Coordinates of C-alpha atoms in Angstrom, one line a residue:
P1 CA 35.0 10.7 4.1
F2 CA 31.4 11.4 3.3
Y3 CA 31.4 14.6 5.6
P4 CA 32.8 17.6 3.5
Y5 CA 29.5 16.1 1.0
S6 CA 27.0 15.9 4.1
A7 CA 24.0 18.5 3.9
N8 CA 23.2 17.3 7.4
P9 CA 24.8 17.1 10.9
P10 CA 25.5 13.6 12.0
L11 CA 23.2 12.7 14.8
Q12 CA 21.1 10.7 12.2
A13 CA 24.1 8.8 11.1
Y14 CA 25.3 7.7 15.0
A15 CA 21.6 6.7 15.6
L16 CA 21.9 4.4 12.4
A17 CA 25.5 3.1 13.9
L18 CA 23.7 2.4 17.2
A19 CA 20.8 0.4 15.1
I20 CA 23.3 -1.5 13.7
G21 CA 25.3 -2.2 16.6
A22 CA 22.5 -3.4 18.4
L23 CA 20.4 -5.2 15.8
G24 CA 22.6 -5.6 12.8
L25 CA 23.4 -4.5 9.0
S26 CA 20.3 -5.5 7.6
E27 CA 17.5 -3.3 5.4
I28 CA 14.4 -4.1 7.6
A29 CA 16.6 -3.7 11.1
L30 CA 17.3 -0.5 10.1
H31 CA 13.7 0.6 8.8
L32 CA 12.3 -0.5 12.0
A33 CA 15.0 1.4 13.9
C34 CA 13.5 4.2 12.4
L35 CA 9.8 3.9 13.2
P36 CA 10.0 4.9 16.8
F37 CA 10.5 8.2 15.5
S38 CA 7.5 8.1 13.4
A39 CA 6.0 6.9 16.4
L40 CA 7.2 10.0 18.0
A41 CA 5.6 12.1 15.3
V42 CA 2.4 11.1 15.7
Y43 CA 2.2 11.1 19.5
A44 CA 3.7 14.8 19.5
M45 CA 0.8 16.0 17.1
Y46 CA -2.1 14.1 19.2
T47 CA -0.8 16.3 21.9
L48 CA -0.3 19.1 20.2
A49 CA -3.5 19.3 18.7
R50 CA -5.2 18.2 21.9
Q51 CA -4.0 21.1 24.0
L52 CA -5.2 23.4 21.2
G53 CA -8.6 22.0 21.3
G54 CA -9.2 18.7 21.2
H55 CA -8.8 17.3 17.9
G56 CA -6.0 15.1 18.8
L57 CA -6.9 12.1 17.3
F58 CA -8.1 13.4 14.1
A59 CA -5.2 15.6 13.6
A60 CA -2.7 12.5 14.7
L61 CA -4.4 9.8 11.9
L62 CA -4.8 12.7 9.2
M63 CA -1.2 13.4 9.6
L64 CA 0.0 9.7 10.1
S65 CA -2.0 8.5 6.5
T66 CA -0.8 11.9 4.4
P67 CA 1.1 10.5 1.5
V68 CA 4.7 12.4 2.4
F69 CA 4.6 10.7 5.8
L70 CA 3.3 7.6 5.8
L71 CA 6.0 6.8 2.6
S72 CA 8.7 8.4 4.7
S73 CA 8.0 6.9 8.0
H74 CA 10.5 4.0 8.1
S75 CA 12.9 6.0 5.5
V76 CA 16.7 6.1 7.2
M77 CA 16.8 9.6 6.2
A78 CA 16.9 12.5 8.6
D79 CA 13.4 14.1 7.9
V80 CA 11.0 12.2 10.2
P81 CA 13.5 12.5 13.4
A82 CA 14.2 16.2 13.0
M83 CA 10.1 16.5 12.2
A84 CA 9.1 14.5 15.3
L85 CA 11.6 16.5 17.7
S86 CA 10.5 19.7 16.2
L87 CA 6.7 18.8 16.8
L88 CA 7.6 17.7 20.7
A89 CA 9.7 20.9 20.6
I90 CA 6.5 23.4 19.9
A91 CA 4.2 20.9 22.0
L92 CA 6.3 21.7 25.0
L93 CA 6.7 25.3 24.4
L94 CA 2.9 26.2 24.4
R95 CA 2.5 24.2 27.1
G96 CA 5.5 25.5 29.3
V97 CA 4.7 28.9 28.6
E98 CA 1.1 29.0 29.6
E99 CA 1.9 26.9 32.8
D100 CA 5.4 28.8 33.4
R101 CA 7.0 25.6 34.2
T102 CA 10.8 25.5 33.8
G103 CA 11.3 21.8 33.3
L104 CA 8.7 22.1 30.6
L105 CA 10.8 24.9 28.6
V106 CA 14.1 23.2 29.1
A107 CA 12.5 20.3 27.6
A108 CA 11.5 22.1 24.5
G109 CA 14.9 23.6 23.9
V110 CA 16.5 20.8 24.5
A111 CA 14.0 19.0 21.6
A112 CA 14.5 21.5 19.4
G113 CA 18.4 21.5 20.0
I114 CA 17.8 17.9 19.0
A115 CA 16.1 18.3 15.9
A116 CA 18.4 20.7 14.3
L117 CA 21.7 18.1 14.8
F118 CA 19.6 15.4 12.9
K119 CA 18.9 18.5 10.0
Y120 CA 19.7 21.8 9.7
S121 CA 16.4 22.8 8.8
G122 CA 15.6 22.4 12.5
L123 CA 17.4 25.4 13.2
S124 CA 14.2 27.5 11.8
L125 CA 12.5 26.5 15.6
L126 CA 14.9 28.9 17.2
P127 CA 13.0 32.0 16.1
L128 CA 10.0 30.4 16.8
L129 CA 10.7 29.7 20.2
G130 CA 11.5 33.7 21.0
L131 CA 8.3 34.9 18.8
Y132 CA 6.0 32.9 20.7
P133 CA 6.2 34.4 24.0
L134 CA 6.5 37.9 22.8
L135 CA 3.0 37.5 21.1
K136 CA 1.5 36.5 24.6
P137 CA 0.4 39.0 26.5
R138 CA 2.2 38.0 29.8
T139 CA 5.7 37.5 29.0
R140 CA 8.6 36.5 31.0
A141 CA 12.1 36.4 30.8
L142 CA 11.5 32.0 32.0
H143 CA 9.4 32.1 28.7
F144 CA 12.9 32.1 26.6
V145 CA 14.8 29.4 28.1
P146 CA 14.1 27.1 25.0
V147 CA 15.9 29.5 23.0
G148 CA 18.6 29.3 25.4
V149 CA 19.3 25.8 25.5
A150 CA 18.5 25.3 22.1
A151 CA 21.3 27.5 20.9
A152 CA 23.4 26.3 23.5
L153 CA 23.6 22.4 22.3
F154 CA 23.5 23.6 19.0
G155 CA 26.9 25.9 19.8
T156 CA 28.2 23.0 21.3
W157 CA 27.9 21.0 18.2
I158 CA 29.7 24.1 16.5
V159 CA 32.3 24.0 18.7
I160 CA 33.2 19.9 18.8
D161 CA 32.8 20.3 14.5
F162 CA 35.5 23.0 14.3
S163 CA 37.7 21.8 16.6
I164 CA 38.2 18.6 14.9
S165 CA 37.5 19.4 11.1
G166 CA 38.7 22.8 11.1
E167 CA 35.6 24.5 9.5
I168 CA 31.9 24.9 10.7
H169 CA 29.8 22.2 8.8
V170 CA 26.3 24.5 8.9
A171 CA 28.0 27.0 7.0
A172 CA 29.6 24.8 4.8
A173 CA 26.6 22.7 3.8
L174 CA 24.3 25.4 3.2
L175 CA 26.6 27.6 1.0
R176 CA 26.9 24.0 -1.1
E177 CA 23.0 23.7 -0.8
T178 CA 21.3 26.6 -1.3
L179 CA 20.4 28.1 -4.6
Q180 CA 22.9 30.9 -6.2
P181 CA 21.8 33.9 -7.6
S182 CA 24.1 33.7 -10.6
T183 CA 22.4 30.9 -12.0
G184 CA 19.6 32.6 -13.5
T185 CA 16.8 29.7 -12.5
G186 CA 15.3 31.6 -9.3
G187 CA 11.5 31.5 -11.0
L188 CA 12.2 27.6 -11.9
Q189 CA 13.4 27.0 -9.2
F190 CA 10.4 28.8 -7.3
A191 CA 7.5 26.6 -9.6
G192 CA 9.5 23.5 -9.0
N193 CA 9.5 24.2 -5.1
L194 CA 5.6 25.3 -5.4
M195 CA 5.2 22.1 -7.0
G196 CA 7.2 20.1 -4.4
L197 CA 4.7 21.7 -1.6
G198 CA 1.8 21.0 -3.8
A199 CA 3.1 17.2 -3.9
A200 CA 3.5 17.4 -0.1
T201 CA 0.2 18.9 0.6
I202 CA -2.2 17.8 -1.9
F203 CA -4.3 15.5 0.9
P204 CA -6.7 14.6 0.5
P205 CA -6.7 15.2 -3.2
L206 CA -9.8 17.9 -2.9
L207 CA -7.6 20.2 -1.0
L208 CA -9.0 23.2 -2.6
A209 CA -12.2 22.2 -1.8
W210 CA -11.5 21.5 1.7
S211 CA -9.8 25.0 2.3
I212 CA -13.0 26.7 1.1
A213 CA -14.8 24.6 3.4
A214 CA -12.6 25.7 6.2
A215 CA -12.5 29.1 5.2
R216 CA -16.7 29.4 5.3
S217 CA -16.2 29.3 8.9
T218 CA -13.7 32.0 9.5
H219 CA -16.3 34.9 8.5
R220 CA -12.9 36.2 6.0
S221 CA -12.7 34.1 2.9
T222 CA -11.9 36.9 0.2
G223 CA -8.6 36.0 0.9
L224 CA -8.5 32.6 0.1
A225 CA -11.1 33.1 -2.8
V226 CA -8.4 34.9 -4.4
G227 CA -5.4 32.6 -3.6
L228 CA -7.7 29.6 -4.8
V229 CA -8.2 31.9 -8.4
A230 CA -4.5 32.3 -8.6
A231 CA -3.7 28.9 -7.7
A232 CA -6.1 27.7 -10.4
A233 CA -3.9 30.4 -12.7
A234 CA -0.9 29.7 -11.9
G235 CA -1.9 25.6 -12.4
L236 CA -3.1 27.0 -16.1
L237 CA -0.5 28.8 -16.9
F238 CA 1.8 25.6 -16.0
V239 CA 0.3 23.9 -18.5
V240 CA 0.1 26.3 -21.2
M241 CA 4.0 26.9 -20.7
T242 CA 4.9 23.6 -20.9
T243 CA 3.0 22.1 -23.6
G244 CA 2.7 25.0 -26.2
G245 CA 4.7 27.8 -27.2
P246 CA 6.6 28.7 -23.6
L247 CA 6.2 31.8 -22.2
L248 CA 9.3 32.1 -20.2
A249 CA 13.0 32.8 -21.0
P250 CA 14.4 30.2 -24.2
E251 CA 17.0 29.0 -21.7
M252 CA 14.3 27.9 -19.1
A253 CA 11.9 26.7 -21.8
S254 CA 14.1 24.0 -23.2
Q255 CA 13.5 22.8 -19.3
L256 CA 9.9 22.5 -19.1
Q257 CA 8.8 20.5 -22.1
Y258 CA 6.5 17.7 -20.7
D259 CA 4.0 16.1 -22.2
V260 CA 0.2 16.6 -21.9
E261 CA -0.1 14.1 -18.8
N262 CA 3.1 15.2 -16.5
A263 CA 1.8 18.9 -17.2
I264 CA -1.6 18.2 -16.2
L265 CA 0.0 16.5 -13.1
G266 CA 2.7 19.5 -12.3
A267 CA -0.5 21.7 -12.6
L268 CA -2.1 20.1 -9.9
F269 CA 0.7 20.3 -7.8
L270 CA 1.1 23.8 -8.1
A271 CA -1.9 24.8 -7.6
A272 CA -2.5 22.7 -4.8
G273 CA 0.9 24.3 -3.3
S274 CA -0.4 27.7 -4.4
A275 CA -3.1 27.1 -2.4
A276 CA -1.8 25.8 0.6
L277 CA 0.7 28.9 0.6
V278 CA -2.2 31.6 0.3
F279 CA -4.1 29.5 2.7
V280 CA -1.6 29.9 5.6
A281 CA -0.3 33.4 5.1
A282 CA -4.4 34.4 4.9
R283 CA -4.7 32.6 8.1
G284 CA -1.6 34.4 9.5
I285 CA -2.6 37.8 8.3
Y286 CA -6.2 37.5 10.2
A287 CA -4.5 36.1 13.3
V288 CA -2.2 39.4 13.5
R289 CA -5.2 41.3 12.5
M290 CA -6.4 40.2 15.7
L291 CA -3.8 40.7 18.0
S292 CA -3.5 43.9 17.2
R293 CA -7.1 44.8 17.5
P294 CA -7.9 42.8 20.6
R295 CA -11.3 43.8 20.4
L296 CA -12.1 41.6 17.3
L297 CA -11.2 38.8 19.9
G298 CA -14.3 39.5 21.9
E299 CA -16.5 39.6 18.7
E300 CA -15.5 36.6 16.7
K301 CA -14.3 34.6 19.2
P302 CA -11.8 32.2 17.1
S303 CA -11.6 28.6 18.0
L304 CA -7.8 28.8 18.0
D305 CA -5.8 31.6 20.0
P306 CA -4.3 34.0 17.3
A307 CA -0.9 33.6 19.0
V308 CA -0.8 30.2 18.3
A309 CA -2.3 30.8 15.0
V310 CA 0.6 33.4 13.9
L311 CA 2.8 31.0 15.3
L312 CA 1.9 27.9 13.0
A313 CA 1.5 30.3 10.0
C314 CA 5.2 31.4 10.9
W315 CA 6.4 27.8 11.1
F316 CA 5.1 26.4 8.1
L317 CA 6.2 29.6 5.9
G318 CA 9.3 29.6 7.4
L319 CA 10.1 26.2 5.9
V320 CA 8.9 26.9 2.5
A321 CA 11.2 29.8 2.5
M322 CA 13.9 27.9 4.0
N323 CA 13.1 25.2 1.4
S324 CA 13.1 27.7 -1.9
L325 CA 16.7 28.3 -1.3
L326 CA 17.8 24.9 -1.7
V327 CA 19.3 23.9 -5.4
F328 CA 17.3 20.4 -4.8
A329 CA 13.8 20.6 -2.6
T330 CA 11.9 17.9 -2.3
P331 CA 8.5 17.0 -0.5
K332 CA 10.0 15.0 2.1
Y333 CA 11.6 18.4 3.2
L334 CA 8.5 19.8 3.8
L335 CA 7.7 17.3 6.5
P336 CA 7.7 19.7 9.9
G337 CA 5.2 21.9 7.7
L338 CA 2.3 19.3 7.5
A339 CA 1.8 19.9 11.4
P340 CA 0.9 23.9 11.1
L341 CA -0.8 23.1 7.9
I342 CA -2.9 20.5 9.2
L343 CA -3.5 22.6 12.6
L344 CA -4.7 25.5 10.6
L345 CA -7.1 23.5 8.8
I346 CA -8.9 22.1 11.4
H347 CA -9.3 25.0 13.2
P348 CA -10.7 27.6 11.7
G349 CA -10.6 31.5 12.3
G350 CA -14.3 32.0 13.2
A351 CA -16.3 30.8 16.1
S352 CA -17.4 27.3 14.6
P353 CA -15.9 25.3 12.7
G354 CA -19.0 23.8 11.0
R355 CA -20.7 20.8 10.3
F356 CA -17.6 19.7 7.8
W357 CA -15.2 19.4 10.7
T358 CA -17.5 18.5 13.5
A359 CA -19.3 15.5 11.9
P360 CA -17.5 11.7 11.8
V361 CA -18.3 11.2 8.6
G362 CA -16.8 14.3 7.4
R363 CA -13.7 13.4 9.4
T364 CA -14.1 9.5 8.8
G365 CA -14.0 10.5 4.7
I366 CA -11.0 12.9 4.9
V367 CA -8.6 10.5 6.5
A368 CA -9.7 7.3 4.5
T369 CA -9.3 9.1 1.3
T370 CA -5.7 10.5 2.3
L371 CA -5.0 7.0 3.4
V372 CA -5.9 5.3 -0.1
L373 CA -4.3 7.9 -1.9
A374 CA -0.9 7.1 0.3
L375 CA -1.2 3.6 0.1
A376 CA -1.7 3.8 -4.1
L377 CA 1.4 5.9 -3.8
A378 CA 3.4 3.2 -2.0
W379 CA 2.0 0.8 -4.4
T380 CA 2.9 2.6 -7.3
A381 CA 6.6 3.2 -5.6
H382 CA 7.0 -0.8 -5.1
V383 CA 6.1 -1.4 -8.7
Q384 CA 8.4 1.1 -9.9
S385 CA 11.7 0.0 -7.8
G386 CA 10.7 -3.5 -8.8
F387 CA 11.1 -2.4 -12.7
H388 CA 13.9 -0.6 -12.2
Q389 CA 16.0 -3.6 -10.6
R390 CA 14.8 -5.7 -13.6
A391 CA 15.9 -2.8 -16.0

């Protein structure tokens, strides 16, 4: 009966049904059954980061301790499984293309197809699977196998779904979940999505300073500096709009009346989200420029292959774009975007990562502050849930 209202394909429901059959219907059993997906996500992140330059342990620990991942790691929702399979698909794709191994490329397509069967946002992987081979100087027809495999898997689900229900569920779900232009709240929705992005990417709390440290190694920090100024201005504007005379249309102003504490928190999230968005866009533009002018590769010798940097930027920006269309966008929807953001941050665009990234004390401090923030939020959620139960 829930089928017409579900926003996701049914694979997570089948996985939970299998867990119930094996472990019984209990809250603890269901949450434990979901932990292997989190372990797969951390392992895939470790593997992918190692492939890109040897920062495997740092990248994996940072993603693990990030609040939005740690708090969702045992959730019975479909977000973490889709994230784990997405990470695995990209890791297999990069290795399969580099080594021309058919088995790895087929496995990448299978992982991408399964990710889309857990959550429809996994469909954003399909253009990425086709984009990366095009960015490489030596492209073979074999490299596009993952796109065909993933499309075949998802297409099989569409055929089965239509034969049973008489409709295509993905089309109905997207129509129901996306924001309609006639609502007139596009600006408000965009601001809310930016705050959601900030809530997902505000690790550690000093993300702005962290981004500056990463940009100093790129020799191209102007774009990021502009982004940080824009982020600060966005946060300040949000405080002004939500605590004083609103600068938006009257129908939107009634929805944006916060007390000072919530306005400051919203401004922090909005600034962090804006900074992350501009940072990734700037890295993507920088990588495209290097691909279009090969002589720059010899001059600046980036620590990350520009083709990979473009792939990571498109991965992150594509997810943000998809979520900006949703009526109800929450930070956990952006879980798959953590991996490309972290990888772009720990791999600067220039030749040297600088002491900030290579010093053990720097990496330990980043992971430690991120973990403290996540644990504080977990405890807050625990206390709040108890309060609501008593109320």
